[in-house]
GROMACS .gro file of C-alpha atoms in nm:
model
  234
    1UNK     CA    1   1.272   2.905  -0.387
    2UNK     CA    2   1.315   2.679  -0.106
    3UNK     CA    3   0.928   2.659  -0.071
    4UNK     CA    4   0.945   2.518  -0.432
    5UNK     CA    5   1.171   2.233  -0.344
    6UNK     CA    6   0.982   2.148  -0.024
    7UNK     CA    7   0.665   2.109  -0.227
    8UNK     CA    8   0.837   1.897  -0.489
    9UNK     CA    9   0.989   1.682  -0.210
   10UNK     CA   10   0.646   1.647  -0.035
   11UNK     CA   11   0.485   1.560  -0.370
   12UNK     CA   12   0.739   1.292  -0.449
   13UNK     CA   13   0.730   1.142  -0.099
   14UNK     CA   14   0.356   1.116  -0.127
   15UNK     CA   15   0.374   0.939  -0.463
   16UNK     CA   16   0.649   0.696  -0.329
   17UNK     CA   17   0.395   0.588  -0.022
   18UNK     CA   18   0.130   0.546  -0.265
   19UNK     CA   19   0.330   0.323  -0.475
   20UNK     CA   20   0.437   0.129  -0.165
   21UNK     CA   21   0.070   0.081  -0.069
   22UNK     CA   22  -0.013  -0.028  -0.411
   23UNK     CA   23   0.267  -0.287  -0.408
   24UNK     CA   24   0.144  -0.431  -0.076
   25UNK     CA   25  -0.202  -0.446  -0.203
   26UNK     CA   26  -0.123  -0.638  -0.503
   27UNK     CA   27   0.109  -0.873  -0.319
   28UNK     CA   28  -0.199  -0.961  -0.113
   29UNK     CA   29  -0.453  -1.006  -0.386
   30UNK     CA   30  -0.478  -1.377  -0.304
   31UNK     CA   31  -0.476  -1.330   0.083
   32UNK     CA   32  -0.822  -1.421   0.231
   33UNK     CA   33  -0.973  -1.147   0.445
   34UNK     CA   34  -0.713  -0.907   0.329
   35UNK     CA   35  -0.846  -0.524   0.319
   36UNK     CA   36  -0.661  -0.308   0.100
   37UNK     CA   37  -0.450  -0.011   0.213
   38UNK     CA   38  -0.564   0.324   0.113
   39UNK     CA   39  -0.336   0.630   0.007
   40UNK     CA   40  -0.428   0.987   0.101
   41UNK     CA   41  -0.555   1.073  -0.241
   42UNK     CA   42  -0.831   0.796  -0.203
   43UNK     CA   43  -0.902   0.904   0.153
   44UNK     CA   44  -0.987   1.244   0.030
   45UNK     CA   45  -1.189   1.135  -0.261
   46UNK     CA   46  -1.389   0.880  -0.078
   47UNK     CA   47  -1.511   0.685  -0.384
   48UNK     CA   48  -1.392   0.421  -0.605
   49UNK     CA   49  -1.304   0.441  -0.970
   50UNK     CA   50  -1.678   0.368  -1.045
   51UNK     CA   51  -1.794   0.667  -0.832
   52UNK     CA   52  -1.950   0.443  -0.561
   53UNK     CA   53  -1.919   0.526  -0.215
   54UNK     CA   54  -1.684   0.326  -0.004
   55UNK     CA   55  -1.610   0.267   0.379
   56UNK     CA   56  -1.273   0.383   0.461
   57UNK     CA   57  -1.149   0.388   0.827
   58UNK     CA   58  -0.796   0.496   0.901
   59UNK     CA   59  -0.590   0.391   0.610
   60UNK     CA   60  -0.783   0.061   0.521
   61UNK     CA   61  -1.083  -0.009   0.273
   62UNK     CA   62  -1.325  -0.245   0.448
   63UNK     CA   63  -1.543  -0.294   0.168
   64UNK     CA   64  -1.669  -0.656   0.167
   65UNK     CA   65  -1.451  -0.906  -0.029
   66UNK     CA   66  -1.606  -1.184  -0.252
   67UNK     CA   67  -1.723  -1.491  -0.073
   68UNK     CA   68  -1.578  -1.798  -0.217
   69UNK     CA   69  -1.708  -2.161  -0.142
   70UNK     CA   70  -1.455  -2.425  -0.007
   71UNK     CA   71  -1.467  -2.791   0.095
   72UNK     CA   72  -1.382  -2.718   0.470
   73UNK     CA   73  -1.676  -2.708   0.710
   74UNK     CA   74  -1.464  -2.527   0.944
   75UNK     CA   75  -1.398  -2.230   0.700
   76UNK     CA   76  -1.623  -1.927   0.767
   77UNK     CA   77  -1.689  -1.602   0.588
   78UNK     CA   78  -1.852  -1.291   0.752
   79UNK     CA   79  -2.125  -1.120   0.560
   80UNK     CA   80  -2.144  -0.774   0.737
   81UNK     CA   81  -1.907  -0.544   0.944
   82UNK     CA   82  -1.794  -0.811   1.188
   83UNK     CA   83  -1.462  -0.944   1.270
   84UNK     CA   84  -1.351  -1.301   1.421
   85UNK     CA   85  -1.166  -1.278   1.747
   86UNK     CA   86  -0.853  -1.490   1.777
   87UNK     CA   87  -0.580  -1.540   2.045
   88UNK     CA   88  -0.238  -1.508   1.947
   89UNK     CA   89  -0.033  -1.625   2.248
   90UNK     CA   90  -0.133  -1.346   2.503
   91UNK     CA   91  -0.260  -1.113   2.256
   92UNK     CA   92  -0.611  -1.073   2.127
   93UNK     CA   93  -0.654  -1.003   1.754
   94UNK     CA   94  -0.932  -0.946   1.520
   95UNK     CA   95  -0.972  -1.068   1.157
   96UNK     CA   96  -1.201  -1.136   0.859
   97UNK     CA   97  -0.974  -1.420   0.771
   98UNK     CA   98  -1.184  -1.732   0.800
   99UNK     CA   99  -0.968  -2.010   0.718
  100UNK     CA  100  -0.975  -2.264   1.019
  101UNK     CA  101  -0.883  -2.624   1.106
  102UNK     CA  102  -0.847  -2.826   1.430
  103UNK     CA  103  -0.510  -2.861   1.591
  104UNK     CA  104  -0.408  -3.177   1.797
  105UNK     CA  105  -0.596  -3.053   2.105
  106UNK     CA  106  -0.923  -2.989   1.921
  107UNK     CA  107  -0.879  -2.619   1.909
  108UNK     CA  108  -1.007  -2.439   1.607
  109UNK     CA  109  -0.700  -2.246   1.483
  110UNK     CA  110  -0.607  -2.028   1.178
  111UNK     CA  111  -0.306  -2.110   0.940
  112UNK     CA  112  -0.095  -1.910   1.168
  113UNK     CA  113  -0.186  -2.121   1.462
  114UNK     CA  114  -0.411  -1.826   1.629
  115UNK     CA  115  -0.698  -1.983   1.825
  116UNK     CA  116  -1.055  -1.872   1.743
  117UNK     CA  117  -1.258  -1.744   2.047
  118UNK     CA  118  -1.602  -1.844   2.146
  119UNK     CA  119  -1.878  -1.596   2.261
  120UNK     CA  120  -1.848  -1.537   2.619
  121UNK     CA  121  -1.464  -1.592   2.595
  122UNK     CA  122  -1.229  -1.887   2.582
  123UNK     CA  123  -1.074  -2.099   2.297
  124UNK     CA  124  -1.331  -2.273   2.067
  125UNK     CA  125  -1.261  -2.652   2.121
  126UNK     CA  126  -1.445  -2.925   1.916
  127UNK     CA  127  -1.453  -3.293   1.923
  128UNK     CA  128  -1.435  -3.311   1.539
  129UNK     CA  129  -1.484  -3.092   1.236
  130UNK     CA  130  -1.818  -3.266   1.144
  131UNK     CA  131  -2.031  -2.975   1.277
  132UNK     CA  132  -2.284  -2.723   1.135
  133UNK     CA  133  -2.242  -2.360   1.198
  134UNK     CA  134  -2.547  -2.149   1.179
  135UNK     CA  135  -2.591  -1.793   1.057
  136UNK     CA  136  -2.541  -1.629   1.393
  137UNK     CA  137  -2.231  -1.841   1.465
  138UNK     CA  138  -2.380  -2.103   1.672
  139UNK     CA  139  -2.181  -2.441   1.640
  140UNK     CA  140  -2.400  -2.742   1.624
  141UNK     CA  141  -2.290  -3.111   1.672
  142UNK     CA  142  -2.546  -3.372   1.618
  143UNK     CA  143  -2.775  -3.090   1.575
  144UNK     CA  144  -2.720  -2.986   1.942
  145UNK     CA  145  -2.564  -2.640   2.013
  146UNK     CA  146  -2.207  -2.689   2.157
  147UNK     CA  147  -2.063  -2.327   2.134
  148UNK     CA  148  -2.083  -1.996   1.934
  149UNK     CA  149  -1.827  -1.827   1.744
  150UNK     CA  150  -1.749  -1.483   1.892
  151UNK     CA  151  -1.804  -1.190   1.646
  152UNK     CA  152  -1.717  -0.837   1.711
  153UNK     CA  153  -1.774  -0.502   1.519
  154UNK     CA  154  -1.555  -0.182   1.581
  155UNK     CA  155  -1.702   0.136   1.709
  156UNK     CA  156  -1.386   0.324   1.605
  157UNK     CA  157  -1.230   0.170   1.305
  158UNK     CA  158  -0.945   0.401   1.310
  159UNK     CA  159  -0.826   0.229   1.626
  160UNK     CA  160  -0.758  -0.086   1.422
  161UNK     CA  161  -0.394  -0.134   1.355
  162UNK     CA  162  -0.299  -0.405   1.124
  163UNK     CA  163  -0.084  -0.679   1.249
  164UNK     CA  164   0.049  -0.903   0.966
  165UNK     CA  165  -0.169  -0.906   0.656
  166UNK     CA  166  -0.524  -1.012   0.765
  167UNK     CA  167  -0.524  -0.943   1.144
  168UNK     CA  168  -0.580  -0.622   1.354
  169UNK     CA  169  -0.504  -0.519   1.717
  170UNK     CA  170  -0.747  -0.275   1.883
  171UNK     CA  171  -0.814  -0.135   2.229
  172UNK     CA  172  -1.093  -0.339   2.401
  173UNK     CA  173  -1.304  -0.023   2.422
  174UNK     CA  174  -1.305  -0.011   2.031
  175UNK     CA  175  -1.474  -0.341   1.991
  176UNK     CA  176  -1.837  -0.439   2.081
  177UNK     CA  177  -2.020  -0.769   2.026
  178UNK     CA  178  -2.179  -0.790   1.683
  179UNK     CA  179  -2.522  -0.936   1.648
  180UNK     CA  180  -2.585  -0.819   1.295
  181UNK     CA  181  -2.333  -0.992   1.085
  182UNK     CA  182  -2.409  -1.331   0.934
  183UNK     CA  183  -2.158  -1.621   0.936
  184UNK     CA  184  -2.121  -1.830   0.600
  185UNK     CA  185  -1.993  -2.204   0.685
  186UNK     CA  186  -1.774  -2.363   0.427
  187UNK     CA  187  -1.683  -2.029   0.258
  188UNK     CA  188  -1.389  -1.755   0.280
  189UNK     CA  189  -1.389  -1.395   0.204
  190UNK     CA  190  -1.139  -1.306  -0.070
  191UNK     CA  191  -0.913  -0.981  -0.068
  192UNK     CA  192  -1.089  -0.688  -0.164
  193UNK     CA  193  -0.815  -0.580  -0.378
  194UNK     CA  194  -0.909  -0.505  -0.727
  195UNK     CA  195  -0.604  -0.511  -0.984
  196UNK     CA  196  -0.796  -0.244  -1.193
  197UNK     CA  197  -0.816  -0.003  -0.892
  198UNK     CA  198  -0.474  -0.049  -0.821
  199UNK     CA  199  -0.360   0.025  -1.161
  200UNK     CA  200  -0.564   0.341  -1.163
  201UNK     CA  201  -0.389   0.441  -0.822
  202UNK     CA  202  -0.043   0.360  -0.969
  203UNK     CA  203  -0.115   0.575  -1.266
  204UNK     CA  204  -0.226   0.875  -1.045
  205UNK     CA  205   0.098   0.823  -0.836
  206UNK     CA  206   0.316   0.834  -1.133
  207UNK     CA  207   0.148   1.155  -1.273
  208UNK     CA  208   0.193   1.300  -0.928
  209UNK     CA  209   0.551   1.210  -0.940
  210UNK     CA  210   0.590   1.370  -1.277
  211UNK     CA  211   0.449   1.699  -1.119
  212UNK     CA  212   0.709   1.675  -0.858
  213UNK     CA  213   0.988   1.622  -1.104
  214UNK     CA  214   0.865   1.916  -1.307
  215UNK     CA  215   0.886   2.163  -1.006
  216UNK     CA  216   1.238   2.062  -0.947
  217UNK     CA  217   1.289   2.126  -1.323
  218UNK     CA  218   1.133   2.463  -1.281
  219UNK     CA  219   1.364   2.521  -0.980
  220UNK     CA  220   1.670   2.433  -1.168
  221UNK     CA  221   1.574   2.656  -1.455
  222UNK     CA  222   1.523   2.966  -1.231
  223UNK     CA  223   1.849   2.898  -1.045
  224UNK     CA  224   2.034   2.871  -1.371
  225UNK     CA  225   1.877   3.189  -1.496
  226UNK     CA  226   1.950   3.376  -1.161
  227UNK     CA  227   2.322   3.257  -1.180
  228UNK     CA  228   2.344   3.369  -1.549
  229UNK     CA  229   2.191   3.709  -1.468
  230UNK     CA  230   2.431   3.770  -1.162
  231UNK     CA  231   2.732   3.675  -1.372
  232UNK     CA  232   2.637   3.914  -1.641
  233UNK     CA  233   2.584   4.187  -1.384
  234UNK     CA  234   2.930   4.156  -1.283
   0.00000   0.00000   0.00000
């Protein structure tokens, strides 16, 4: 009998976690560079609602989000598996969030104030935002290269730990220089969360919770019958 209750408890807990993941995904549907969280059921299936294979590492779905044009020359989107490297105080983080601007010291920073890093190390500092950025991340001022945006890819995406909404922390050994991805100037990558996918996942979680509730009902019925039988035996 206790096994039945434990099974029901595990099912209900799993459903609750799935609902939490869906709620977080929907809350960040407009967050640039956000990668949707994935529940256990999706990890097992390994495909989306259209039957297409998807790239899932750890508990994140790293499918490419839609690229959206902006009027900011310092906005950048990555086409490919790469990540920007940013400095947040003494910490090094990785992100697909490509919204950047110049601060008072000429550093290229994210809305959170994290400083974009250049290839070879060091903060990316520019004299002005009037620059061109090539596909490989090379920054050109008056047609002359002045820096190159650092791009990294993960050799072990399971090592990525989310920090905030669109930033990740990873061991240095898990990240390598990325020469494959393409930088798109004047664009940002939108969240890859799809409201339709999340509704499907929510429906599955509700059905799973109903299964757990039925198990508890079965347990209650069995206990009631057992008590009634024992009472009659006396």
